[in-house]
Amino acid sequence: MQNSFAQRRRRDLLVAGGLALLAALVPLVVKDVNVQNIMILTLLYAALSQAWNILGGYCGQISLGHALYFGLGAYTTTLLFTKFGVLPWFGMLGGGAISAAIALILGYPCFRLRGHYFVIATIVIAEIGLLLFHNWDWAGAALGIDVLVRKDSWATFQFTRSKLPYYYFALVFCCVAWLITFWLEDSKWGYWWRAVKDNPEAAESLGVVVFNSKMGAAAVSAFLTAIGGAFYAQYVSYIDPESVMSFQFSLLMALPAVLGGIGTLWGPVLGAAILIPLTELTRNYLGGSGRGVDLILYGSVIVLISLARPEGLIGLFSRKRKEVAR
Amino acid sequence: MGLLYGLIAVGLALIFGLMDVTNFAHGEFLMLAMYVSFFLFAFFAIDPLLAAPLVAAAMFVFGAVIYLVVIRFAMRAKSNIGMVQIFTTFGLAILMRGLAQFFFTPDYRSITHSWLGGKTISLGGVYLPVPQLVGALVSIAAFGALYFFIKKTDFGRALEATREDAGAVALVGIDKNKVFALGWGLGGALVGLAGAIMAMFFYIYPDVGASFALIAYVTVALGGFGSVFGAFAGGIIVGLVEATTAMILPPSLKSVGIYAVYLLVVFIRPRGLFGSI
């Protein structure tokens, strides 16, 4: 059993390396800007969903307020850059640190809540954040902020001529999120989180410090989410509260993991690979009519998959693997 | 307004208390009810106040059908049952919003000449809009009826018993699915009633549910899941807090007060004010 678990991990790593290499080569063939945009978003959401998965999937704390951390990352980077000229790289790390700190502060009271009370608390907190940013004049209030275009370079993390640098950053970000999860899965934390998810009382009695392990998951998850937000702000170079902090984002971060399979390494990747192109394509081709066809399709897919495959799509082709993991 | 929040919330509380499912499509149920009253008014010139029982009946059927067609299967999931329920009802919400946009277009609509619309009466120097006042009265009546219904009738008792122990109930020959379907129907009827009343003084558009849904969840959770009285009390508190916040903070921040009070309450008392679960 121990051996096969190690084997599975080695195979996971190999597959991931292969996929990453393949993904790195794709832009050499695919030059279409729309397709590249979809690929960047897919990678971004795979990473964000992986970040969500750490707290929601492994640790079992279903947060639907991750848009708060996403927004904080985006706002910190953009405000530092436009108001003080601080390079986005520092803003990115700063945003991550702020989000992680806020996750810890919020976690203190929130993790005492259970089930739906916790879910609603996370939604409500993110909503308060949204409303505050809406009314914060210095941060652009409801109008949002345009990110100034300085010059194309890695230092300012701005590229107006090509999407490729963004693509490679998203790819690296996605790989890092995956690797962190991969590493955590087999660490002390990973085992603690699964114990907390399955049965907090039993975990507590076995000496797992339930509260601290939830806090750890929240901090890692928030940090990664904020990095994603910072990247997104640079990528679209315009942010307003609705576009980075609305409830839709919280959902969009959780959905790939749920569709792919929560609490699994590959779930978020698989989910994002299916969901994001589907969303973007339906929006491009059907959404323009303004008649909600994209929403109809999107909603039906979510209902059907969550009813037919409660363990996520990953269950389709890894039955054996699941037995091994048990 | 608080009583209306309570009325919206009580259907949600009923469904939750009944079987531990939070219906995240509740706001969309409300939206549908408002459209039904709008079309009854537009095509048959039925005043929303008269239409309320019709809307409630239609929403009763709708709620029961949704349970039988969708929710029943979501409850069968063996793994991740909490997630499955959350995302099934979320998916349903998105689907309903999309369908509303498709069939009704995203235009804002409103019922212009209802009997009571725009009228106010003066009570001891305070001017009150009549539709809201009637809404409050209907809400109180509905709460009373629901309370009586759950405590005194056979079906109400079956509902409570099924909630306590679905397995034992099956042994005495009560069909769990039938009880749950009726429960969802009842939840739908209550939100239908709320929708019909609200159609008198709110714009009707596909996303209208979303703006009330979060407040409904907060109301339910504030009062404590599974408590009908809690939803009633939660509604009144939410209404009062909203009115107070509106006086102190700019209008765009009025919901912040509600959310803050919710957080304050659950941080101090994690089960809500009257929650038993």
Coordinates of C-alpha atoms in Angstrom, one line a residue:
Chain A
M1 CA 0.0 0.0 0.0
Q2 CA 2.7 2.4 1.0
N3 CA 4.6 1.5 -2.1
S4 CA 1.7 2.1 -4.4
F5 CA 1.0 5.4 -2.9
A6 CA 4.6 6.5 -3.6
Q7 CA 4.2 5.1 -7.1
R8 CA 1.1 7.1 -7.7
R9 CA 2.8 10.2 -6.5
R10 CA 5.7 9.6 -8.9
R11 CA 3.3 9.1 -11.7
D12 CA 1.4 12.2 -10.8
L13 CA 4.6 14.2 -10.9
L14 CA 5.5 12.7 -14.3
V15 CA 2.1 13.4 -15.8
A16 CA 2.2 16.9 -14.5
G17 CA 5.6 17.6 -15.9
G18 CA 4.5 16.2 -19.3
L19 CA 1.4 18.3 -19.3
A20 CA 3.3 21.4 -18.4
L21 CA 5.8 20.9 -21.1
L22 CA 3.0 20.3 -23.6
A23 CA 1.3 23.5 -22.4
A24 CA 4.5 25.4 -22.8
L25 CA 4.8 24.3 -26.4
V26 CA 1.1 25.0 -27.4
P27 CA 1.6 28.8 -28.1
L28 CA 4.2 28.0 -30.7
V29 CA 1.4 26.4 -32.8
V30 CA -1.7 28.3 -31.6
K31 CA -1.4 32.0 -32.6
D32 CA -5.0 32.9 -32.4
V33 CA -5.4 35.7 -29.7
N34 CA -8.8 34.5 -28.6
V35 CA -7.7 31.0 -28.1
Q36 CA -4.7 32.2 -26.2
N37 CA -6.9 34.3 -24.0
I38 CA -9.0 31.3 -23.2
M39 CA -5.9 29.3 -22.3
I40 CA -4.6 32.0 -20.0
L41 CA -8.0 32.1 -18.2
T42 CA -8.1 28.4 -18.0
L43 CA -4.7 28.2 -16.4
L44 CA -5.5 31.1 -14.0
Y45 CA -8.7 29.4 -12.9
A46 CA -7.0 26.0 -12.5
A47 CA -4.6 27.7 -10.1
L48 CA -7.3 29.7 -8.3
S49 CA -9.4 26.6 -8.0
Q50 CA -6.4 24.7 -6.7
A51 CA -5.9 27.4 -4.1
W52 CA -9.6 27.1 -3.1
N53 CA -9.3 23.4 -3.1
I54 CA -6.7 23.5 -0.3
L55 CA -9.2 25.0 2.1
G56 CA -12.5 23.8 0.6
G57 CA -11.4 20.4 -0.7
Y58 CA -8.7 19.1 1.6
C59 CA -9.7 20.8 4.8
G60 CA -13.5 20.7 4.1
Q61 CA -14.2 24.3 4.9
I62 CA -16.4 25.5 2.1
S63 CA -15.7 29.1 1.5
L64 CA -17.7 31.1 -0.9
G65 CA -16.0 34.3 -0.1
H66 CA -12.6 33.8 -1.9
A67 CA -13.4 36.8 -4.1
L68 CA -12.4 38.9 -1.2
Y69 CA -8.8 37.6 -1.4
F70 CA -8.8 37.8 -5.1
G71 CA -9.9 41.4 -4.9
L72 CA -7.4 42.3 -2.2
G73 CA -4.6 40.9 -4.4
A74 CA -5.8 42.9 -7.4
Y75 CA -6.4 46.1 -5.5
T76 CA -3.1 46.0 -3.5
T77 CA -1.0 45.6 -6.7
T78 CA -2.9 48.1 -8.7
L79 CA -3.1 50.8 -5.9
L80 CA 0.6 50.4 -5.1
F81 CA 1.5 50.6 -8.8
T82 CA -0.7 53.5 -9.8
K83 CA -0.4 55.6 -6.6
F84 CA 3.1 54.9 -5.5
G85 CA 4.8 53.4 -8.6
V86 CA 5.7 50.2 -6.7
L87 CA 6.4 47.4 -9.2
P88 CA 3.6 44.8 -9.5
W89 CA 5.9 42.0 -8.3
F90 CA 6.2 43.6 -4.8
G91 CA 2.5 44.4 -5.0
M92 CA 1.7 40.8 -5.7
L93 CA 3.6 39.6 -2.7
G94 CA 2.2 42.4 -0.6
G95 CA -1.3 41.5 -1.7
G96 CA -0.6 37.9 -0.9
A97 CA 0.7 38.8 2.6
I98 CA -2.3 41.1 3.3
S99 CA -4.8 38.4 2.2
A100 CA -3.1 35.7 4.3
A101 CA -3.1 38.0 7.3
I102 CA -6.8 38.9 6.8
A103 CA -7.6 35.2 6.3
L104 CA -6.0 34.5 9.7
I105 CA -7.9 37.4 11.4
L106 CA -11.2 36.3 9.9
G107 CA -10.5 32.7 10.5
Y108 CA -10.3 33.3 14.2
P109 CA -14.0 33.8 14.7
C110 CA -15.2 32.1 11.5
F111 CA -13.7 28.7 12.1
R112 CA -15.9 28.3 15.2
L113 CA -18.9 28.2 12.8
R114 CA -20.1 25.0 11.2
G115 CA -21.8 24.0 8.0
H116 CA -24.1 26.6 6.5
Y117 CA -23.3 29.2 9.1
F118 CA -19.7 29.1 7.9
V119 CA -20.6 29.3 4.2
I120 CA -22.9 32.2 4.7
A121 CA -20.4 34.0 6.9
T122 CA -17.8 33.8 4.1
I123 CA -20.3 35.1 1.5
V124 CA -21.3 37.9 3.8
I125 CA -17.7 39.0 4.6
A126 CA -16.8 39.1 0.9
E127 CA -19.9 41.1 0.3
I128 CA -19.0 43.6 3.0
G129 CA -15.6 43.9 1.3
L130 CA -17.3 44.6 -2.0
L131 CA -19.5 47.2 -0.6
L132 CA -16.6 49.0 1.2
F133 CA -14.5 49.1 -2.0
H134 CA -17.6 50.4 -3.8
N135 CA -17.6 53.4 -1.4
W136 CA -13.9 53.9 -1.0
D137 CA -13.2 57.0 -3.1
W138 CA -9.4 56.8 -2.9
A139 CA -9.5 53.4 -4.4
G140 CA -11.6 54.5 -7.3
A141 CA -15.0 53.6 -5.7
A142 CA -17.5 52.1 -8.1
L143 CA -15.6 53.4 -11.1
G144 CA -12.6 51.3 -10.5
I145 CA -9.0 52.0 -11.6
D146 CA -7.2 51.9 -14.9
V147 CA -3.7 50.5 -14.6
L148 CA -1.3 52.9 -16.3
V149 CA 0.5 51.5 -19.2
R150 CA 4.2 52.3 -18.8
K151 CA 6.2 50.2 -21.0
D152 CA 6.3 46.6 -22.1
S153 CA 8.7 44.8 -19.8
W154 CA 8.9 42.0 -17.2
A155 CA 9.8 44.6 -14.5
T156 CA 6.4 46.4 -14.9
F157 CA 4.7 43.2 -15.8
Q158 CA 3.0 44.8 -18.7
F159 CA 2.8 43.5 -22.3
T160 CA 0.7 45.2 -24.8
R161 CA 2.0 43.6 -27.9
S162 CA 1.7 39.9 -27.1
K163 CA -0.2 37.7 -24.7
L164 CA 2.6 35.2 -24.5
P165 CA 4.4 36.5 -21.3
Y166 CA 1.0 36.4 -19.5
Y167 CA 0.5 32.9 -20.8
Y168 CA 3.8 31.7 -19.4
F169 CA 3.2 33.5 -16.1
A170 CA -0.2 31.8 -15.8
L171 CA 1.4 28.5 -16.6
V172 CA 4.1 28.9 -14.0
F173 CA 1.5 30.1 -11.5
C174 CA -0.6 27.0 -12.2
C175 CA 2.3 24.7 -11.8
V176 CA 3.4 26.3 -8.6
A177 CA -0.2 26.0 -7.2
W178 CA -0.2 22.4 -8.2
L179 CA 3.2 21.6 -6.7
I180 CA 2.3 23.3 -3.4
T181 CA -0.8 21.1 -3.3
F182 CA 1.2 18.1 -4.3
W183 CA 3.7 18.7 -1.6
L184 CA 1.1 19.5 1.1
E185 CA -0.9 16.4 0.2
D186 CA 1.8 14.2 1.6
S187 CA 2.9 16.5 4.4
K188 CA 1.7 16.5 8.0
W189 CA -0.7 19.3 7.1
G190 CA -2.3 17.3 4.3
Y191 CA -3.1 14.4 6.7
W192 CA -4.4 16.8 9.3
W193 CA -6.7 18.5 6.9
R194 CA -8.2 15.3 5.7
A195 CA -8.7 14.2 9.3
V196 CA -10.4 17.5 10.1
K197 CA -12.6 17.2 7.0
D198 CA -13.7 13.7 7.8
N199 CA -14.3 14.0 11.5
P200 CA -13.2 17.0 13.5
E201 CA -14.0 15.5 16.8
A202 CA -12.0 12.3 16.2
A203 CA -9.1 14.4 14.8
E204 CA -9.1 16.5 17.9
S205 CA -9.0 13.5 20.2
L206 CA -6.1 12.1 18.2
G207 CA -4.1 15.2 18.9
V208 CA -4.7 17.2 15.6
V209 CA -4.9 20.8 16.4
V210 CA -8.0 21.4 14.4
F211 CA -8.1 25.1 14.7
N212 CA -4.5 25.7 13.7
S213 CA -4.7 23.4 10.8
K214 CA -7.8 25.2 9.4
M215 CA -5.9 28.5 9.9
G216 CA -2.9 27.2 8.0
A217 CA -5.1 26.0 5.1
A218 CA -6.8 29.4 5.0
A219 CA -3.6 31.3 4.9
V220 CA -2.0 29.3 2.1
S221 CA -5.3 29.4 0.2
A222 CA -5.7 33.2 0.6
F223 CA -2.1 33.9 -0.4
L224 CA -2.4 32.0 -3.6
T225 CA -5.7 33.5 -4.5
A226 CA -4.4 37.0 -4.0
I227 CA -1.5 36.2 -6.4
G228 CA -4.1 35.2 -8.9
G229 CA -5.9 38.5 -8.3
A230 CA -2.7 40.5 -8.8
F231 CA -2.0 38.7 -12.0
Y232 CA -5.6 39.2 -13.3
A233 CA -5.4 43.0 -12.6
Q234 CA -2.2 43.3 -14.6
Y235 CA -3.6 41.1 -17.4
V236 CA -6.9 43.0 -17.9
S237 CA -5.3 46.3 -16.7
Y238 CA -8.6 47.6 -15.4
I239 CA -10.3 46.7 -12.1
D240 CA -13.5 47.8 -10.3
P241 CA -15.2 46.2 -7.3
E242 CA -17.7 44.3 -9.4
S243 CA -15.1 42.8 -11.7
V244 CA -12.7 41.5 -9.0
M245 CA -14.7 41.0 -5.9
S246 CA -18.2 39.9 -6.8
F247 CA -19.8 36.8 -5.6
Q248 CA -19.6 35.3 -9.1
F249 CA -15.8 35.1 -8.6
S250 CA -16.1 33.1 -5.4
L251 CA -18.3 30.6 -7.3
L252 CA -16.0 30.5 -10.3
M253 CA -13.1 29.6 -8.1
A254 CA -14.9 26.8 -6.4
L255 CA -16.7 25.3 -9.4
P256 CA -13.7 23.8 -11.3
A257 CA -12.7 22.0 -8.2
V258 CA -16.2 20.8 -7.6
L259 CA -16.8 19.6 -11.1
G260 CA -13.4 18.0 -11.4
G261 CA -13.4 16.5 -8.0
I262 CA -12.8 18.3 -4.7
G263 CA -10.0 17.3 -2.4
T264 CA -8.0 15.8 -5.3
L265 CA -4.8 17.0 -7.0
W266 CA -6.2 16.8 -10.5
G267 CA -9.8 17.9 -9.9
P268 CA -9.3 21.6 -10.2
V269 CA -7.1 21.2 -13.3
L270 CA -9.6 19.0 -15.1
G271 CA -12.6 21.1 -14.0
A272 CA -11.0 24.3 -15.2
A273 CA -10.0 22.7 -18.5
I274 CA -13.6 21.8 -19.2
L275 CA -15.5 24.6 -17.5
I276 CA -13.5 27.7 -18.6
P277 CA -13.4 27.1 -22.3
L278 CA -17.1 26.1 -22.1
T279 CA -18.0 29.4 -20.3
E280 CA -15.9 31.5 -22.6
L281 CA -17.1 29.9 -25.8
T282 CA -20.7 30.0 -24.9
R283 CA -20.3 33.6 -23.8
N284 CA -18.6 34.5 -27.1
Y285 CA -21.1 32.7 -29.3
L286 CA -24.3 32.8 -27.4
G287 CA -24.0 35.4 -24.7
G288 CA -24.0 38.3 -27.1
S289 CA -27.7 37.9 -27.8
G290 CA -28.3 39.0 -24.2
R291 CA -30.9 36.4 -23.8
G292 CA -29.2 34.2 -21.3
V293 CA -28.5 31.2 -23.4
D294 CA -25.0 30.9 -22.0
L295 CA -26.5 31.0 -18.5
I296 CA -29.0 28.2 -19.4
L297 CA -26.2 26.0 -20.7
Y298 CA -23.9 26.8 -17.8
G299 CA -26.5 26.2 -15.2
S300 CA -27.6 22.9 -16.7
V301 CA -24.1 21.6 -16.9
I302 CA -23.5 22.4 -13.2
V303 CA -26.7 20.7 -12.1
L304 CA -26.2 17.6 -14.3
I305 CA -22.6 17.1 -13.3
S306 CA -23.2 17.6 -9.6
L307 CA -26.1 15.1 -9.7
A308 CA -24.5 12.5 -11.9
R309 CA -20.9 12.7 -10.6
P310 CA -21.0 13.9 -7.0
E311 CA -17.3 12.9 -6.6
G312 CA -16.4 15.0 -9.6
L313 CA -15.4 14.1 -13.1
I314 CA -12.1 12.7 -11.9
G315 CA -14.1 9.7 -10.7
L316 CA -14.7 8.8 -14.4
F317 CA -11.2 7.6 -15.1
S318 CA -9.5 7.0 -11.8
R319 CA -11.6 4.5 -10.0
K320 CA -8.5 2.4 -9.3
R321 CA -6.5 5.3 -8.1
K322 CA -9.2 6.1 -5.6
E323 CA -9.0 2.7 -4.1
V324 CA -5.3 3.0 -3.7
A325 CA -5.6 6.4 -2.1
R326 CA -8.0 5.1 0.6
Chain B
M1 CA -40.0 45.4 5.0
G2 CA -38.7 43.3 7.8
L3 CA -41.8 41.2 7.9
L4 CA -41.4 40.6 4.1
Y5 CA -37.8 39.5 4.6
G6 CA -39.2 37.2 7.2
L7 CA -41.8 35.8 4.8
I8 CA -39.1 35.3 2.1
A9 CA -36.9 33.6 4.7
V10 CA -39.4 31.4 6.3
G11 CA -39.8 29.2 3.2
L12 CA -36.1 28.8 3.1
A13 CA -36.1 28.0 6.9
L14 CA -38.8 25.4 6.3
I15 CA -36.9 23.6 3.6
F16 CA -33.7 23.8 5.6
G17 CA -35.3 22.6 8.8
L18 CA -37.0 19.9 7.0
M19 CA -34.0 18.2 5.4
D20 CA -30.9 20.2 6.0
V21 CA -30.7 21.5 2.4
T22 CA -30.1 25.1 1.8
N23 CA -31.9 26.1 -1.3
F24 CA -29.5 28.6 -3.0
A25 CA -32.1 29.1 -5.8
H26 CA -34.5 30.6 -3.3
G27 CA -34.0 34.1 -4.7
E28 CA -34.8 32.7 -8.2
F29 CA -38.0 31.2 -6.7
L30 CA -38.9 34.7 -5.6
M31 CA -38.1 36.1 -9.0
L32 CA -40.3 33.6 -10.7
A33 CA -43.2 34.3 -8.3
M34 CA -42.8 38.0 -9.2
Y35 CA -43.0 37.3 -12.9
V36 CA -46.0 35.1 -12.4
S37 CA -47.8 37.9 -10.6
F38 CA -46.7 40.4 -13.3
F39 CA -48.1 38.2 -16.1
L40 CA -51.3 37.6 -14.3
F41 CA -51.6 41.3 -14.1
A42 CA -50.5 42.1 -17.6
F43 CA -52.7 39.5 -19.4
F44 CA -55.7 39.1 -17.1
A45 CA -55.5 42.3 -15.2
I46 CA -55.6 40.5 -11.9
D47 CA -54.4 42.7 -9.1
P48 CA -51.4 41.3 -7.3
L49 CA -53.2 41.2 -4.1
L50 CA -55.9 38.9 -5.6
A51 CA -53.3 37.0 -7.5
A52 CA -51.3 36.2 -4.3
P53 CA -53.2 32.9 -3.6
L54 CA -52.9 31.9 -7.3
V55 CA -49.2 32.6 -7.3
A56 CA -48.8 30.7 -4.1
A57 CA -50.6 27.7 -5.5
A58 CA -48.5 27.8 -8.7
M59 CA -45.3 28.1 -6.7
F60 CA -46.4 25.2 -4.5
V61 CA -46.6 23.0 -7.6
F62 CA -43.3 24.4 -8.8
G63 CA -41.5 23.7 -5.5
A64 CA -42.8 20.2 -5.3
V65 CA -41.8 19.5 -8.9
I66 CA -38.3 20.9 -8.3
Y67 CA -37.9 18.5 -5.4
L68 CA -39.1 15.5 -7.3
V69 CA -37.1 16.3 -10.5
V70 CA -33.9 17.6 -9.0
I71 CA -33.4 17.8 -5.3
R72 CA -34.5 14.2 -4.6
F73 CA -31.5 13.0 -6.6
A74 CA -29.1 15.5 -5.0
M75 CA -30.0 14.0 -1.6
R76 CA -29.0 10.5 -2.8
A77 CA -25.3 11.4 -3.3
K78 CA -23.0 9.2 -1.3
S79 CA -20.0 11.4 -1.2
N80 CA -19.7 15.2 -0.7
I81 CA -23.3 15.5 0.0
G82 CA -23.0 19.1 1.3
M83 CA -21.2 20.2 -1.8
V84 CA -23.6 18.5 -4.1
Q85 CA -26.6 20.2 -2.6
I86 CA -24.9 23.6 -2.6
F87 CA -23.9 23.4 -6.2
T88 CA -27.0 21.7 -7.5
T89 CA -29.1 24.5 -6.1
F90 CA -26.6 27.1 -7.4
G91 CA -26.7 25.5 -10.8
L92 CA -30.5 25.6 -10.6
A93 CA -30.3 29.3 -9.7
I94 CA -28.1 30.1 -12.7
L95 CA -30.3 28.1 -15.0
M96 CA -33.5 29.8 -13.8
R97 CA -31.9 33.2 -14.3
G98 CA -30.9 32.3 -17.8
L99 CA -34.3 31.0 -18.6
A100 CA -35.9 34.2 -17.3
Q101 CA -33.6 36.2 -19.5
F102 CA -34.4 34.1 -22.4
F103 CA -38.2 34.1 -22.1
F104 CA -38.9 37.4 -20.4
T105 CA -35.9 39.5 -21.7
P106 CA -33.7 41.4 -19.2
D107 CA -36.0 44.4 -19.3
Y108 CA -37.2 45.9 -16.1
R109 CA -40.9 45.6 -15.6
S110 CA -43.3 46.9 -13.0
I111 CA -46.9 46.7 -12.1
T112 CA -48.2 50.2 -12.6
H113 CA -51.8 50.4 -11.6
S114 CA -52.4 48.0 -8.7
W115 CA -55.2 49.0 -6.4
L116 CA -52.9 49.9 -3.6
G117 CA -49.8 51.0 -5.5
G118 CA -48.6 54.5 -4.6
K119 CA -51.2 55.1 -1.9
T120 CA -50.2 56.1 1.6
I121 CA -52.1 56.4 4.8
S122 CA -51.3 58.4 7.8
L123 CA -51.0 56.7 11.1
G124 CA -50.5 59.1 14.0
G125 CA -48.6 61.5 11.8
V126 CA -46.4 58.8 10.2
Y127 CA -47.0 58.2 6.5
L128 CA -47.0 54.5 5.5
P129 CA -47.2 53.2 2.0
V130 CA -50.2 51.0 1.8
P131 CA -48.7 48.1 -0.2
Q132 CA -46.0 47.6 2.3
L133 CA -48.5 47.7 5.1
V134 CA -50.7 45.1 3.5
G135 CA -47.6 43.1 2.9
A136 CA -46.7 43.2 6.5
L137 CA -50.3 42.1 7.5
V138 CA -50.2 39.2 5.0
S139 CA -46.9 38.2 6.3
I140 CA -48.1 38.0 9.9
A141 CA -51.2 36.1 8.8
A142 CA -49.0 33.7 6.8
F143 CA -46.7 33.1 9.8
G144 CA -49.7 32.4 12.0
A145 CA -51.2 30.0 9.5
L146 CA -47.8 28.2 9.1
Y147 CA -47.3 27.9 12.8
F148 CA -50.8 26.5 13.2
F149 CA -50.3 24.2 10.2
I150 CA -47.1 22.7 11.6
K151 CA -48.3 22.3 15.1
K152 CA -51.9 21.2 14.7
T153 CA -52.4 19.2 11.5
D154 CA -51.5 15.6 10.6
F155 CA -49.3 16.7 7.8
G156 CA -47.5 19.2 10.0
R157 CA -46.8 16.5 12.5
A158 CA -45.6 14.1 9.7
L159 CA -43.3 16.9 8.6
E160 CA -41.8 17.4 12.0
A161 CA -41.5 13.6 12.6
T162 CA -39.7 13.1 9.2
R163 CA -37.3 15.8 10.2
E164 CA -36.6 14.1 13.5
D165 CA -36.0 10.6 12.1
A166 CA -36.7 9.8 8.5
G167 CA -36.0 6.1 9.0
A168 CA -38.5 5.6 11.8
V169 CA -41.1 7.5 9.9
A170 CA -40.8 5.1 7.0
L171 CA -41.6 2.3 9.4
V172 CA -45.0 3.7 10.2
G173 CA -45.8 4.0 6.6
I174 CA -45.1 7.7 5.8
D175 CA -43.6 8.2 2.4
K176 CA -40.5 10.4 2.9
N177 CA -40.5 11.7 -0.6
K178 CA -44.1 12.7 -0.4
V179 CA -43.5 14.6 2.8
F180 CA -40.4 16.3 1.5
A181 CA -42.1 17.2 -1.8
L182 CA -45.0 18.8 0.1
G183 CA -42.5 20.6 2.3
W184 CA -40.8 22.0 -0.8
G185 CA -44.2 22.9 -2.2
L186 CA -45.0 24.8 1.0
G187 CA -41.7 26.6 0.9
G188 CA -42.5 27.5 -2.7
A189 CA -45.9 28.7 -1.8
L190 CA -44.6 31.0 1.0
V191 CA -42.0 32.6 -1.3
G192 CA -44.8 32.8 -3.9
L193 CA -46.9 34.8 -1.5
A194 CA -43.9 37.1 -0.8
G195 CA -43.2 37.5 -4.5
A196 CA -46.8 38.5 -5.3
I197 CA -46.7 41.2 -2.6
M198 CA -43.3 42.4 -3.6
A199 CA -44.4 42.6 -7.3
M200 CA -46.6 45.6 -6.2
F201 CA -43.7 47.8 -5.3
F202 CA -40.5 46.4 -6.9
Y203 CA -39.1 46.4 -10.3
I204 CA -39.2 42.9 -11.8
Y205 CA -36.1 41.6 -13.7
P206 CA -34.2 38.3 -14.0
D207 CA -31.6 39.2 -11.4
V208 CA -34.0 40.5 -8.8
G209 CA -33.8 37.4 -6.8
A210 CA -30.1 37.6 -6.2
S211 CA -30.5 40.9 -4.4
F212 CA -32.9 39.4 -1.9
A213 CA -31.4 35.9 -1.6
L214 CA -28.4 36.8 0.5
I215 CA -30.5 38.8 2.8
A216 CA -32.9 35.8 3.1
Y217 CA -30.0 33.4 4.0
V218 CA -28.8 35.9 6.5
T219 CA -32.3 36.2 8.0
V220 CA -32.6 32.5 8.3
A221 CA -29.2 32.0 9.8
L222 CA -29.6 34.9 12.1
G223 CA -32.8 33.4 13.6
G224 CA -31.2 29.9 13.5
F225 CA -31.7 27.3 10.9
G226 CA -34.7 25.1 11.4
S227 CA -36.7 27.5 13.5
V228 CA -39.8 29.1 11.9
F229 CA -40.1 31.6 14.8
G230 CA -36.4 32.4 14.3
A231 CA -37.0 33.3 10.7
F232 CA -39.9 35.6 11.8
A233 CA -37.7 37.3 14.4
G234 CA -34.7 37.4 12.1
G235 CA -36.9 39.2 9.5
I236 CA -37.9 41.8 11.9
I237 CA -34.4 42.4 13.2
V238 CA -33.0 42.6 9.6
G239 CA -35.7 45.1 8.7
L240 CA -34.9 47.3 11.8
V241 CA -31.2 47.1 11.2
E242 CA -31.6 48.0 7.6
A243 CA -33.7 51.0 8.5
T244 CA -31.2 52.1 11.1
T245 CA -28.2 51.7 8.9
A246 CA -29.9 53.7 6.2
M247 CA -30.1 56.7 8.5
I248 CA -26.4 56.6 9.5
L249 CA -24.5 55.4 6.4
P250 CA -24.9 56.2 2.7
P251 CA -27.7 54.2 1.0
S252 CA -25.2 52.0 -0.9
L253 CA -23.9 50.7 2.4
K254 CA -27.2 49.9 3.9
S255 CA -26.7 46.1 3.7
V256 CA -23.4 46.3 5.6
G257 CA -25.3 46.8 8.8
I258 CA -27.3 43.7 8.2
Y259 CA -24.2 41.6 7.4
A260 CA -22.3 43.0 10.4
V261 CA -25.2 42.2 12.8
Y262 CA -25.3 38.7 11.3
L263 CA -21.5 38.2 11.9
L264 CA -21.8 39.6 15.4
V265 CA -24.6 37.3 16.3
V266 CA -23.1 34.1 15.0
F267 CA -19.7 34.9 16.4
I268 CA -21.2 35.1 19.8
R269 CA -23.8 32.4 19.3
P270 CA -22.8 30.1 16.5
R271 CA -26.2 28.5 16.2
G272 CA -28.1 31.8 15.5
L273 CA -30.6 33.3 17.9
F274 CA -33.1 30.5 18.1
G275 CA -31.3 27.7 16.3
S276 CA -31.5 24.2 17.6
I277 CA -29.2 22.4 15.2

